[in-house]
Coordinates of N, CA and C and ligand atoms in Angstrom, one line a residue:
X1 N -22.1 99.0 -22.4 CA -21.4 98.2 -21.3 C -22.0 98.6 -20.0
X2 N -22.1 97.5 -19.1 CA -22.6 97.8 -17.8 C -21.4 97.4 -16.8
X3 N -21.2 98.3 -15.9 CA -20.2 98.0 -14.8 C -21.0 97.5 -13.6
X4 N -20.5 96.4 -13.2 CA -21.2 95.8 -12.0 C -20.1 95.6 -10.9
X5 N -20.4 96.2 -9.7 CA -19.5 96.2 -8.6 C -18.1 96.6 -9.0
X6 N -18.0 97.7 -9.7 CA -16.7 98.3 -10.1 C -15.8 97.4 -11.0
X7 N -15.7 96.2 -10.7 CA -14.7 95.4 -11.4 C -15.2 94.7 -12.7
X8 N -16.5 94.4 -12.6 CA -17.0 93.6 -13.8 C -17.5 94.5 -14.9
X9 N -17.0 94.4 -16.0 CA -17.4 95.1 -17.2 C -18.2 94.1 -18.1
X10 N -19.5 94.3 -18.2 CA -20.2 93.4 -19.1 C -20.4 94.1 -20.4
X11 N -19.7 93.6 -21.4 CA -19.5 94.4 -22.6 C -19.9 93.6 -23.8
X12 N -21.1 93.9 -24.3 CA -21.6 93.1 -25.5 C -21.1 93.8 -26.8
X13 N -20.4 94.9 -26.7 CA -20.0 95.5 -28.0 C -18.7 94.9 -28.5
X14 N -18.1 94.0 -27.7 CA -17.0 93.2 -28.2 C -17.2 91.8 -27.9
X15 N -16.7 90.9 -28.7 CA -16.9 89.5 -28.4 C -15.8 88.7 -29.0
X16 N -15.9 87.4 -28.8 CA -14.8 86.5 -29.3 C -15.5 85.6 -30.3
X17 N -14.7 85.4 -31.4 CA -15.2 84.4 -32.4 C -14.9 83.0 -31.8
X18 N -15.7 82.0 -32.2 CA -15.5 80.7 -31.7 C -14.1 80.2 -32.1
X19 N -13.5 79.3 -31.3 CA -12.1 78.9 -31.5 C -12.0 78.2 -32.8
X20 N -13.0 77.6 -33.3 CA -12.9 76.9 -34.5 C -13.1 77.7 -35.8
X21 N -13.2 79.0 -35.6 CA -13.4 79.9 -36.8 C -12.2 79.8 -37.7
X22 N -12.4 79.4 -38.9 CA -11.2 79.1 -39.8 C -10.3 80.3 -40.0
X23 N -9.1 80.1 -39.8 CA -8.1 81.2 -40.1 C -8.0 82.3 -39.1
X24 N -8.7 82.2 -38.0 CA -8.7 83.3 -37.0 C -8.2 82.7 -35.7
X25 N -7.2 83.3 -35.2 CA -6.7 82.8 -33.9 C -6.2 83.9 -33.0
X26 N -5.8 83.6 -31.8 CA -5.3 84.5 -30.9 C -6.1 85.8 -30.7
X27 N -5.4 86.9 -30.7 CA -6.1 88.2 -30.4 C -7.1 88.5 -31.6
X28 N -6.8 87.9 -32.7 CA -7.7 88.2 -33.9 C -9.1 87.7 -33.7
X29 N -9.3 86.9 -32.6 CA -10.7 86.5 -32.3 C -11.5 87.5 -31.6
X30 N -10.8 88.6 -31.1 CA -11.6 89.7 -30.5 C -12.2 90.5 -31.6
X31 N -13.5 90.7 -31.7 CA -14.1 91.4 -32.7 C -15.2 92.4 -32.1
X32 N -15.4 93.4 -32.9 CA -16.5 94.3 -32.5 C -17.8 93.6 -32.8
X33 N -18.8 93.7 -31.9 CA -20.1 93.0 -32.1 C -21.2 94.0 -31.9
X34 N -22.4 93.5 -32.1 CA -23.5 94.4 -32.0 C -23.9 94.6 -30.5
X35 N -24.0 95.8 -30.1 CA -24.4 96.0 -28.7 C -25.7 95.4 -28.4
X36 N -25.8 94.7 -27.2 CA -27.1 94.1 -26.8 C -27.3 94.4 -25.3
X37 N -28.3 95.3 -25.1 CA -28.7 95.6 -23.8 C -29.2 94.3 -23.1
X38 N -29.9 93.5 -23.8 CA -30.5 92.3 -23.3 C -29.4 91.3 -22.7
X39 N -28.4 91.2 -23.5 CA -27.2 90.3 -23.1 C -26.7 90.9 -21.8
X40 N -26.4 92.2 -21.7 CA -25.8 92.7 -20.6 C -26.7 92.6 -19.3
X41 N -27.9 92.9 -19.5 CA -28.9 92.8 -18.4 C -29.0 91.4 -17.9
X42 N -28.9 90.4 -18.8 CA -29.0 89.0 -18.5 C -27.9 88.6 -17.6
X43 N -26.7 89.0 -18.0 CA -25.5 88.7 -17.2 C -25.5 89.3 -15.8
X44 N -26.0 90.5 -15.8 CA -26.2 91.2 -14.5 C -27.1 90.4 -13.5
X45 N -28.2 89.9 -14.1 CA -29.1 89.1 -13.3 C -28.4 87.9 -12.8
X46 N -27.6 87.2 -13.6 CA -26.9 86.0 -13.2 C -25.9 86.4 -12.0
X47 N -25.2 87.5 -12.2 CA -24.2 87.9 -11.2 C -24.9 88.2 -9.9
X48 N -26.1 88.8 -9.9 CA -26.9 89.1 -8.7 C -27.3 87.8 -8.1
X49 N -27.7 86.8 -8.9 CA -28.1 85.5 -8.3 C -26.9 84.9 -7.6
X50 N -25.7 84.9 -8.3 CA -24.5 84.4 -7.7 C -24.2 85.1 -6.4
X51 N -24.3 86.4 -6.4 CA -24.0 87.2 -5.2 C -25.0 86.9 -4.0
X52 N -26.1 86.3 -4.3 CA -27.2 86.2 -3.3 C -26.9 84.9 -2.5
X53 N -25.9 84.1 -2.8 CA -25.7 82.9 -2.0 C -24.3 82.9 -1.4
X54 N -24.0 82.1 -0.5 CA -22.8 82.1 0.3 C -21.5 81.8 -0.6
X55 N -21.6 80.7 -1.3 CA -20.5 80.3 -2.2 C -20.2 81.4 -3.2
X56 N -21.2 82.0 -3.8 CA -21.1 83.0 -4.7 C -20.4 84.2 -4.1
X57 N -20.8 84.6 -2.9 CA -20.2 85.7 -2.1 C -18.8 85.5 -1.9
X58 N -18.4 84.3 -1.5 CA -17.0 83.9 -1.2 C -16.1 84.1 -2.5
X59 N -16.7 83.6 -3.6 CA -15.9 83.7 -4.9 C -15.8 85.2 -5.3
X60 N -16.9 85.9 -5.2 CA -16.9 87.4 -5.6 C -16.0 88.2 -4.6
X61 N -16.0 87.8 -3.4 CA -15.1 88.5 -2.4 C -13.6 88.3 -2.8
X62 N -13.3 87.2 -3.3 CA -11.9 86.9 -3.7 C -11.6 87.8 -4.9
X63 N -12.5 87.9 -5.9 CA -12.3 88.8 -7.0 C -12.1 90.2 -6.6
X64 N -12.9 90.6 -5.6 CA -12.7 92.0 -5.1 C -11.4 92.2 -4.4
X65 N -10.9 91.2 -3.7 CA -9.6 91.3 -3.1 C -8.5 91.4 -4.1
X66 N -8.6 90.7 -5.2 CA -7.6 90.8 -6.2 C -7.6 92.2 -6.9
X67 N -8.8 92.7 -7.0 CA -8.9 94.1 -7.4 C -8.7 94.5 -8.9
X68 N -8.6 93.5 -9.7 CA -8.4 93.8 -11.1 C -9.7 93.6 -11.9
X69 N -9.8 94.3 -13.1 CA -11.1 94.2 -13.8 C -11.3 92.9 -14.5
X70 N -12.6 92.6 -14.6 CA -13.0 91.4 -15.3 C -14.0 91.8 -16.4
X71 N -13.7 91.4 -17.6 CA -14.6 91.7 -18.7 C -15.4 90.5 -19.1
X72 N -16.7 90.6 -19.2 CA -17.5 89.5 -19.6 C -18.0 89.8 -21.0
X73 N -17.6 89.0 -22.0 CA -18.0 89.3 -23.4 C -18.7 88.1 -24.0
X74 N -19.6 88.3 -24.9 CA -20.2 87.2 -25.6 C -19.3 86.5 -26.6
X75 N -19.6 85.3 -26.9 CA -19.1 84.7 -28.1 C -19.9 85.3 -29.3
X76 N -19.2 85.6 -30.3 CA -20.0 86.2 -31.5 C -19.8 85.4 -32.7
X77 N -20.8 85.4 -33.5 CA -20.8 84.7 -34.8 C -20.3 85.6 -35.9
X78 N -19.6 85.0 -36.8 CA -19.0 85.8 -37.9 C -20.1 86.6 -38.6
X79 N -21.3 86.1 -38.7 CA -22.3 86.8 -39.4 C -22.7 88.1 -38.7
X80 N -22.5 88.1 -37.4 CA -22.9 89.3 -36.6 C -21.7 90.3 -36.4
X81 N -20.6 89.9 -37.0 CA -19.4 90.7 -36.7 C -19.5 92.0 -37.6
X82 N -19.1 93.1 -37.0 CA -19.2 94.4 -37.7 C -17.8 94.7 -38.2
X83 N -16.8 94.6 -37.4 CA -15.4 94.9 -37.8 C -14.5 94.1 -37.0
X84 N -13.4 93.6 -37.5 CA -12.4 92.9 -36.8 C -11.4 93.8 -36.2
X85 N -11.3 93.8 -34.9 CA -10.5 94.8 -34.2 C -9.6 94.1 -33.2
X86 N -8.5 93.6 -33.6 CA -7.7 92.8 -32.7 C -7.3 93.5 -31.4
X87 N -6.9 94.7 -31.5 CA -6.4 95.4 -30.3 C -7.5 96.3 -29.7
X88 N -8.7 96.1 -30.1 CA -9.7 97.1 -29.8 C -10.0 97.2 -28.3
X89 N -9.7 96.2 -27.5 CA -10.0 96.3 -26.1 C -8.9 97.0 -25.3
X90 N -7.8 97.4 -26.0 CA -6.8 98.1 -25.3 C -5.9 97.4 -24.4
X91 N -5.6 96.1 -24.7 CA -4.7 95.4 -23.8 C -3.3 95.5 -24.2
X92 N -3.0 96.3 -25.3 CA -1.6 96.5 -25.6 C -0.9 95.2 -25.9
X93 N 0.3 95.1 -25.3 CA 1.2 94.0 -25.5 C 0.6 92.7 -24.9
X94 N -0.3 92.9 -24.0 CA -0.9 91.8 -23.3 C -2.0 91.1 -24.1
X95 N -2.4 91.7 -25.2 CA -3.6 91.2 -25.9 C -3.4 89.8 -26.3
X96 N -2.3 89.5 -27.0 CA -2.2 88.1 -27.5 C -2.1 87.1 -26.4
X97 N -1.4 87.4 -25.4 CA -1.2 86.4 -24.3 C -2.5 86.1 -23.6
X98 N -3.3 87.2 -23.4 CA -4.5 87.1 -22.7 C -5.5 86.3 -23.5
X99 N -5.6 86.7 -24.8 CA -6.5 86.1 -25.7 C -6.3 84.6 -25.8
X100 N -5.0 84.2 -25.9 CA -4.7 82.8 -26.0 C -4.8 82.1 -24.7
X101 N -4.6 82.8 -23.6 CA -4.7 82.2 -22.3 C -6.1 82.0 -21.7
X102 N -7.0 82.4 -22.5 CA -8.4 82.3 -21.9 C -8.9 80.9 -21.8
X103 N -9.5 80.7 -20.7 CA -10.2 79.5 -20.5 C -11.7 79.8 -20.4
X104 N -12.3 80.1 -21.5 CA -13.7 80.5 -21.5 C -14.6 79.4 -22.0
X105 N -15.7 79.2 -21.2 CA -16.6 78.2 -21.8 C -17.3 78.9 -22.9
X106 N -17.3 78.3 -24.1 CA -17.9 79.0 -25.2 C -19.2 78.3 -25.6
X107 N -20.2 78.5 -24.8 CA -21.5 77.9 -25.1 C -21.4 76.4 -25.1
X108 N -21.9 75.8 -26.1 CA -22.0 74.4 -26.2 C -20.7 73.8 -26.8
X109 N -19.7 74.6 -27.1 CA -18.6 74.1 -27.9 C -17.4 73.7 -27.0
X110 N -17.6 73.7 -25.7 CA -16.5 73.4 -24.8 C -15.6 74.6 -24.6
X111 N -14.4 74.4 -24.1 CA -13.6 75.5 -23.7 C -12.3 75.6 -24.4
X112 N -11.8 76.8 -24.5 CA -10.4 77.0 -25.0 C -9.4 76.4 -24.0
X113 N -8.5 75.7 -24.4 CA -7.4 75.3 -23.5 C -6.1 75.5 -24.1
X114 N -5.4 76.6 -23.7 CA -4.2 76.9 -24.4 C -3.0 76.1 -24.0
X115 N -3.1 75.5 -22.8 CA -2.0 74.7 -22.3 C -0.9 75.5 -21.8
X116 N -1.1 76.8 -21.7 CA 0.0 77.7 -21.3 C 0.1 77.8 -19.8
X117 N 1.3 78.0 -19.3 CA 1.5 78.1 -17.9 C 1.3 79.6 -17.5
X118 N 0.9 79.8 -16.2 CA 0.8 81.1 -15.7 C 2.2 81.7 -15.6
X119 N 2.3 83.0 -15.6 CA 3.5 83.7 -15.6 C 4.0 83.9 -14.1
X120 N 3.0 83.7 -13.2 CA 3.3 84.0 -11.8 C 2.9 85.4 -11.4
X121 N 2.9 86.3 -12.4 CA 2.5 87.7 -12.1 C 1.0 87.9 -12.2
X122 N 0.4 87.1 -13.0 CA -1.1 87.2 -13.2 C -1.4 88.2 -14.3
X123 N -2.5 88.1 -14.9 CA -3.0 89.0 -16.0 C -3.5 90.3 -15.4
X124 N -3.5 91.3 -16.2 CA -4.0 92.6 -15.8 C -5.5 92.7 -15.8
X125 N -6.0 91.9 -16.7 CA -7.5 91.9 -16.8 C -7.9 90.5 -17.1
X126 N -9.1 90.1 -16.6 CA -9.6 88.8 -16.8 C -10.7 88.9 -17.8
X127 N -10.7 87.9 -18.7 CA -11.8 87.9 -19.7 C -12.6 86.6 -19.6
X128 N -13.9 86.8 -19.6 CA -14.8 85.6 -19.6 C -15.6 85.7 -20.9
X129 N -15.5 84.6 -21.7 CA -16.3 84.5 -22.8 C -17.6 83.8 -22.4
X130 N -18.7 84.4 -22.4 CA -19.8 83.8 -21.8 C -21.1 84.1 -22.6
X131 N -21.7 83.0 -23.1 CA -22.9 83.2 -23.9 C -24.0 82.4 -23.3
X132 N -24.7 83.1 -22.4 CA -25.9 82.4 -21.8 C -26.9 82.1 -22.9
X133 N -27.7 81.1 -22.6 CA -28.7 80.7 -23.6 C -28.2 80.0 -24.8
X134 N -26.9 79.5 -24.7 CA -26.4 78.7 -25.8 C -27.2 77.4 -25.9
X135 N -27.1 76.8 -27.1 CA -27.9 75.6 -27.3 C -27.3 74.4 -26.5
X136 N -28.1 73.8 -25.7 CA -27.7 72.7 -24.8 C -28.5 71.5 -25.1
X137 N -27.9 70.3 -25.0 CA -28.7 69.1 -25.0 C -29.4 69.0 -23.6
X138 N -30.4 68.2 -23.5 CA -31.1 68.0 -22.3 C -30.2 67.6 -21.2
X139 N -29.2 66.7 -21.6 CA -28.3 66.1 -20.6 C -27.3 67.3 -20.1
X140 N -26.9 68.1 -21.0 CA -26.0 69.2 -20.6 C -26.8 70.2 -19.7
X141 N -28.1 70.4 -20.1 CA -28.8 71.4 -19.4 C -29.0 71.1 -17.9
X142 N -28.9 69.8 -17.6 CA -28.9 69.3 -16.2 C -27.8 70.0 -15.3
X143 N -26.6 70.1 -15.9 CA -25.5 70.6 -15.1 C -25.1 72.0 -15.6
X144 N -25.4 72.4 -16.8 CA -24.9 73.7 -17.3 C -25.9 74.8 -17.0
X145 N -26.3 75.0 -15.8 CA -27.1 76.1 -15.5 C -26.2 77.4 -15.7
X146 N -26.8 78.4 -16.1 CA -26.0 79.6 -16.5 C -25.3 80.2 -15.3
X147 N -25.9 80.2 -14.1 CA -25.2 80.8 -13.0 C -24.0 80.0 -12.6
X148 N -24.2 78.6 -12.5 CA -23.0 77.8 -12.1 C -21.9 77.8 -13.2
X149 N -22.3 77.9 -14.4 CA -21.3 78.0 -15.5 C -20.5 79.3 -15.3
X150 N -21.2 80.4 -14.9 CA -20.5 81.7 -14.7 C -19.6 81.6 -13.5
X151 N -20.0 80.9 -12.5 CA -19.1 80.7 -11.3 C -17.9 80.0 -11.7
X152 N -18.0 78.9 -12.5 CA -16.9 78.2 -13.1 C -15.9 79.1 -13.8
X153 N -16.4 79.9 -14.6 CA -15.6 80.8 -15.4 C -14.9 81.8 -14.5
X154 N -15.6 82.3 -13.5 CA -15.0 83.3 -12.6 C -13.8 82.7 -11.8
X155 N -13.9 81.4 -11.5 CA -12.8 80.7 -10.8 C -11.6 80.6 -11.8
X156 N -11.8 80.4 -13.1 CA -10.7 80.4 -14.0 C -10.0 81.8 -14.0
X157 N -10.9 82.8 -14.0 CA -10.3 84.2 -14.0 C -9.5 84.5 -12.8
X158 N -10.0 84.1 -11.6 CA -9.3 84.3 -10.4 C -7.9 83.7 -10.5
X159 N -7.8 82.5 -11.0 CA -6.5 81.8 -11.1 C -5.6 82.5 -12.2
X160 N -6.2 83.0 -13.3 CA -5.4 83.7 -14.3 C -4.9 85.0 -13.7
X161 N -5.8 85.7 -12.9 CA -5.4 87.0 -12.3 C -4.3 86.9 -11.2
X162 N -4.4 85.7 -10.6 CA -3.4 85.5 -9.5 C -2.2 84.9 -9.9
X163 N -2.1 84.6 -11.3 CA -0.8 84.1 -11.8 C -0.6 82.6 -11.7
X164 N -1.7 81.9 -11.3 CA -1.5 80.4 -11.1 C -2.0 79.6 -12.3
X165 N -2.4 80.2 -13.3 CA -2.9 79.4 -14.5 C -1.9 78.4 -15.0
X166 N -2.3 77.2 -15.1 CA -1.4 76.1 -15.4 C -2.1 75.0 -16.2
X167 N -1.9 75.0 -17.5 CA -2.6 74.0 -18.3 C -2.0 72.6 -18.4
X168 N -1.0 72.4 -17.6 CA -0.4 71.0 -17.7 C -1.3 70.0 -17.1
X169 N -1.3 68.8 -17.7 CA -2.1 67.7 -17.2 C -1.8 67.3 -15.8
X170 N -2.9 66.8 -15.1 CA -2.6 66.4 -13.7 C -3.0 64.9 -13.6
X171 N -3.2 64.2 -14.7 CA -3.4 62.8 -14.7 C -4.7 62.4 -14.2
X172 N -5.7 63.2 -14.2 CA -7.1 62.8 -13.9 C -8.0 63.3 -15.0
X173 N -9.3 62.8 -14.9 CA -10.2 63.2 -16.0 C -10.7 64.7 -15.9
X174 N -10.1 65.4 -14.9 CA -10.4 66.9 -14.8 C -9.4 67.6 -15.7
X175 N -8.5 66.9 -16.4 CA -7.5 67.4 -17.4 C -6.4 68.2 -16.7
X176 N -6.7 69.3 -16.0 CA -5.6 70.1 -15.5 C -6.1 70.8 -14.2
X177 N -5.2 71.4 -13.5 CA -5.6 72.0 -12.2 C -6.6 73.1 -12.4
X178 N -6.6 73.8 -13.5 CA -7.6 74.8 -13.8 C -9.0 74.2 -13.8
X179 N -9.2 73.1 -14.6 CA -10.5 72.5 -14.6 C -10.9 71.9 -13.3
X180 N -9.9 71.3 -12.7 CA -10.2 70.7 -11.4 C -10.8 71.7 -10.4
X181 N -10.1 72.9 -10.3 CA -10.5 73.9 -9.4 C -11.9 74.5 -9.8
X182 N -12.0 74.8 -11.0 CA -13.3 75.4 -11.5 C -14.5 74.5 -11.3
X183 N -14.3 73.2 -11.7 CA -15.4 72.2 -11.5 C -15.7 72.0 -10.1
X184 N -14.6 71.9 -9.2 CA -14.9 71.7 -7.8 C -15.7 72.8 -7.2
X185 N -15.3 74.0 -7.5 CA -16.1 75.2 -6.9 C -17.5 75.2 -7.5
X186 N -17.6 74.9 -8.8 CA -18.9 74.9 -9.5 C -19.8 73.9 -8.8
X187 N -19.2 72.7 -8.5 CA -20.1 71.6 -7.9 C -20.4 72.0 -6.4
X188 N -19.5 72.6 -5.7 CA -19.9 73.0 -4.3 C -21.0 74.1 -4.4
X189 N -20.9 75.0 -5.4 CA -21.9 76.0 -5.6 C -23.2 75.4 -5.9
X190 N -23.2 74.4 -6.8 CA -24.5 73.7 -7.2 C -25.1 73.0 -6.0
X191 N -24.2 72.3 -5.2 CA -24.7 71.5 -4.1 C -25.3 72.5 -3.0
X192 N -24.6 73.6 -2.8 CA -25.0 74.5 -1.8 C -26.4 75.2 -2.1
X193 N -26.7 75.2 -3.4 CA -27.9 75.8 -3.8 C -29.0 74.8 -4.2
X194 N -28.7 73.6 -3.6 CA -29.8 72.5 -3.7 C -29.8 71.7 -5.0
X195 N -28.8 71.9 -5.8 CA -28.8 71.2 -7.1 C -27.8 70.0 -7.0
X196 N -28.3 68.8 -7.1 CA -27.4 67.7 -6.7 C -27.0 66.8 -7.9
X197 N -27.0 67.4 -9.1 CA -26.3 66.8 -10.2 C -25.0 67.5 -10.4
X198 N -23.9 66.7 -10.3 CA -22.6 67.3 -10.2 C -21.8 66.8 -11.4
X199 N -20.8 67.6 -11.8 CA -19.9 67.3 -12.9 C -18.8 66.4 -12.3
X200 N -18.5 65.3 -13.0 CA -17.5 64.4 -12.5 C -16.2 64.5 -13.3
X201 N -16.2 65.2 -14.3 CA -15.0 65.4 -15.1 C -15.2 66.6 -16.0
X202 N -14.2 66.9 -16.8 CA -14.3 68.1 -17.7 C -15.2 67.8 -18.9
X203 N -15.6 66.5 -19.1 CA -16.5 66.2 -20.2 C -17.9 66.5 -19.8
X204 N -18.6 67.0 -20.8 CA -20.0 67.5 -20.5 C -20.9 66.3 -20.1
X205 N -20.7 65.1 -20.7 CA -21.6 64.0 -20.4 C -21.3 63.3 -19.1
X206 N -20.2 63.6 -18.5 CA -19.9 63.0 -17.2 C -20.5 63.7 -16.0
X207 N -21.8 63.4 -15.8 CA -22.5 64.0 -14.7 C -23.3 62.9 -14.0
X208 N -23.5 63.1 -12.7 CA -24.3 62.1 -12.0 C -25.1 62.7 -10.9
X209 N -26.1 62.1 -10.5 CA -26.9 62.6 -9.3 C -26.1 62.3 -8.1
X210 N -26.0 63.3 -7.2 CA -25.2 63.3 -6.0 C -25.6 62.1 -5.1
X211 N -26.9 61.9 -5.0 CA -27.4 60.9 -4.1 C -26.9 59.5 -4.4
X212 N -26.6 59.2 -5.6 CA -26.1 57.9 -6.0 C -24.7 57.7 -5.5
X213 N -24.1 58.7 -5.2 CA -22.6 58.6 -4.9 C -22.3 59.0 -3.5
X214 N -23.2 59.1 -2.6 CA -22.9 59.5 -1.3 C -22.1 58.3 -0.6
X215 N -22.4 57.1 -1.0 CA -21.6 56.0 -0.4 C -21.1 55.1 -1.4
X216 N -19.8 54.9 -1.4 CA -19.1 54.0 -2.2 C -18.3 53.1 -1.3
X217 N -18.8 51.9 -1.1 CA -18.1 51.0 -0.2 C -18.1 51.6 1.2
X218 N -19.2 52.2 1.6 CA -19.4 52.8 2.9 C -18.6 54.1 3.1
X219 N -18.0 54.6 2.1 CA -17.2 55.8 2.2 C -18.0 57.0 1.7
X220 N -18.1 58.0 2.5 CA -18.8 59.3 2.1 C -18.1 59.9 0.9
X221 N -18.9 60.5 0.0 CA -18.4 61.0 -1.3 C -17.3 62.0 -1.0
X222 N -17.5 62.8 0.0 CA -16.5 63.9 0.3 C -15.1 63.2 0.7
X223 N -15.2 62.2 1.5 CA -14.0 61.5 1.9 C -13.4 60.8 0.7
X224 N -14.2 60.2 -0.1 CA -13.7 59.5 -1.4 C -13.0 60.6 -2.3
X225 N -13.6 61.7 -2.4 CA -13.0 62.8 -3.3 C -11.7 63.2 -2.7
X226 N -11.7 63.4 -1.4 CA -10.4 63.8 -0.7 C -9.3 62.8 -0.9
X227 N -9.7 61.6 -0.9 CA -8.7 60.5 -1.0 C -8.2 60.4 -2.4
X228 N -9.1 60.4 -3.4 CA -8.7 60.2 -4.8 C -7.9 61.5 -5.3
X229 N -8.4 62.6 -4.9 CA -7.8 63.9 -5.4 C -7.0 64.6 -4.4
X230 N -6.3 63.9 -3.5 CA -5.5 64.5 -2.5 C -4.5 65.5 -3.0
X231 N -3.8 65.1 -4.1 CA -2.8 66.0 -4.6 C -3.3 67.3 -5.2
X232 N -4.3 67.2 -6.2 CA -4.8 68.5 -6.7 C -5.5 69.3 -5.6
X233 N -6.1 68.7 -4.7 CA -6.8 69.4 -3.6 C -5.7 70.2 -2.8
X234 N -4.6 69.6 -2.5 CA -3.6 70.2 -1.7 C -3.0 71.4 -2.5
X235 N -2.8 71.2 -3.8 CA -2.3 72.3 -4.7 C -3.2 73.4 -4.7
X236 N -4.5 73.2 -4.9 CA -5.5 74.2 -5.0 C -5.6 75.0 -3.6
X237 N -5.5 74.3 -2.5 CA -5.5 75.0 -1.2 C -4.2 75.9 -1.0
X238 N -3.1 75.3 -1.5 CA -1.8 76.1 -1.4 C -1.8 77.3 -2.2
X239 N -2.4 77.2 -3.5 CA -2.4 78.3 -4.4 C -3.4 79.4 -4.1
X240 N -4.6 78.9 -3.6 CA -5.7 79.8 -3.4 C -6.1 79.7 -1.9
X241 N -5.3 80.1 -1.0 CA -5.6 79.9 0.4 C -6.9 80.6 0.9
X242 N -7.1 81.9 0.4 CA -8.2 82.6 0.9 C -9.5 82.0 0.4
X243 N -9.5 81.7 -0.9 CA -10.7 81.1 -1.5 C -11.1 79.8 -0.9
X244 N -10.1 78.9 -0.7 CA -10.4 77.6 -0.2 C -10.8 77.6 1.3
X245 N -10.1 78.6 2.0 CA -10.5 78.7 3.5 C -11.9 79.2 3.6
X246 N -12.3 80.1 2.7 CA -13.7 80.5 2.7 C -14.7 79.4 2.4
X247 N -14.4 78.6 1.4 CA -15.2 77.5 1.0 C -15.3 76.4 2.0
X248 N -14.2 76.3 2.8 CA -14.2 75.2 3.8 C -15.2 75.5 4.9
X249 N -15.8 76.7 5.0 CA -16.8 76.9 6.0 C -18.2 76.7 5.5
X250 N -18.3 76.4 4.2 CA -19.7 76.2 3.6 C -20.3 74.9 3.9
X251 N -21.5 74.9 4.4 CA -22.2 73.7 4.7 C -23.0 73.3 3.4
X252 N -22.5 72.2 2.8 CA -23.2 71.7 1.6 C -22.9 70.2 1.6
X253 N -23.8 69.5 1.0 CA -23.7 68.0 1.0 C -22.4 67.6 0.2
X254 N -22.2 68.3 -0.9 CA -20.9 68.0 -1.6 C -20.0 69.2 -1.3
X255 N -19.0 69.0 -0.5 CA -18.0 70.0 -0.2 C -16.7 69.3 0.3
X256 N -15.9 68.8 -0.5 CA -14.6 68.1 -0.1 C -13.6 69.1 0.6
X257 N -13.9 70.4 0.4 CA -13.0 71.4 1.0 C -13.3 71.6 2.5
X258 N -14.5 71.2 2.9 CA -14.9 71.4 4.3 C -14.0 70.6 5.2
X259 N -13.6 71.3 6.3 CA -12.7 70.6 7.2 C -13.3 70.5 8.6
Ligands
ZN301 ZN1 -13.4 75.3 -17.4

């Protein structure tokens, strides 16, 4: 395990089985896996890359302010499993809730969505299931760069730790406020680092080049976004005032939070 900036525990010795593993659910998906120095070093490189830019710094500062640990673990394959250890990570009574509450992107298989509401208190520990180097189609690779995918997952964790996790539908193709928030920050991060293919929904195939969308009927894309998504934007601002205030100062071509 590598500890990065005190809070991040990059731990390849435990992992999560894919959500579709037959007969395995909840905390039972936590298994012991084979330690991989390469995995842990790779995640550290991604975290350093995220920390080197302004949006990444704002997101990581928010994590630091919350002050609770975040564990980044790989998705593991049954074939590589050594022993199944449901409570091995020491979450105690929290284990099942946290395991089922996870919104982790699991490589190419999409994300777990438990649909559970936040308790308001927040989890004691955040878990990110993150498997860089997962198989991607060419279309997915355009938007699923590893660093922006990790930023996305860290936003999910921030919301879980702050007790705002809410899987209820919000009536848009972002599915729920969790995905809306995570994809919005992911897209601002991408735009701020010069990558102008943005995700337009929670579906992998819904991506578009930013330049094609700067003007729709003469309306700037940021104004359009603010108009269409006024409600979830207001909710995100209300629930995460520090994070959204920080992001509002970021100069990026795509940044609907900028005021
Ligand atoms: Zn997500």
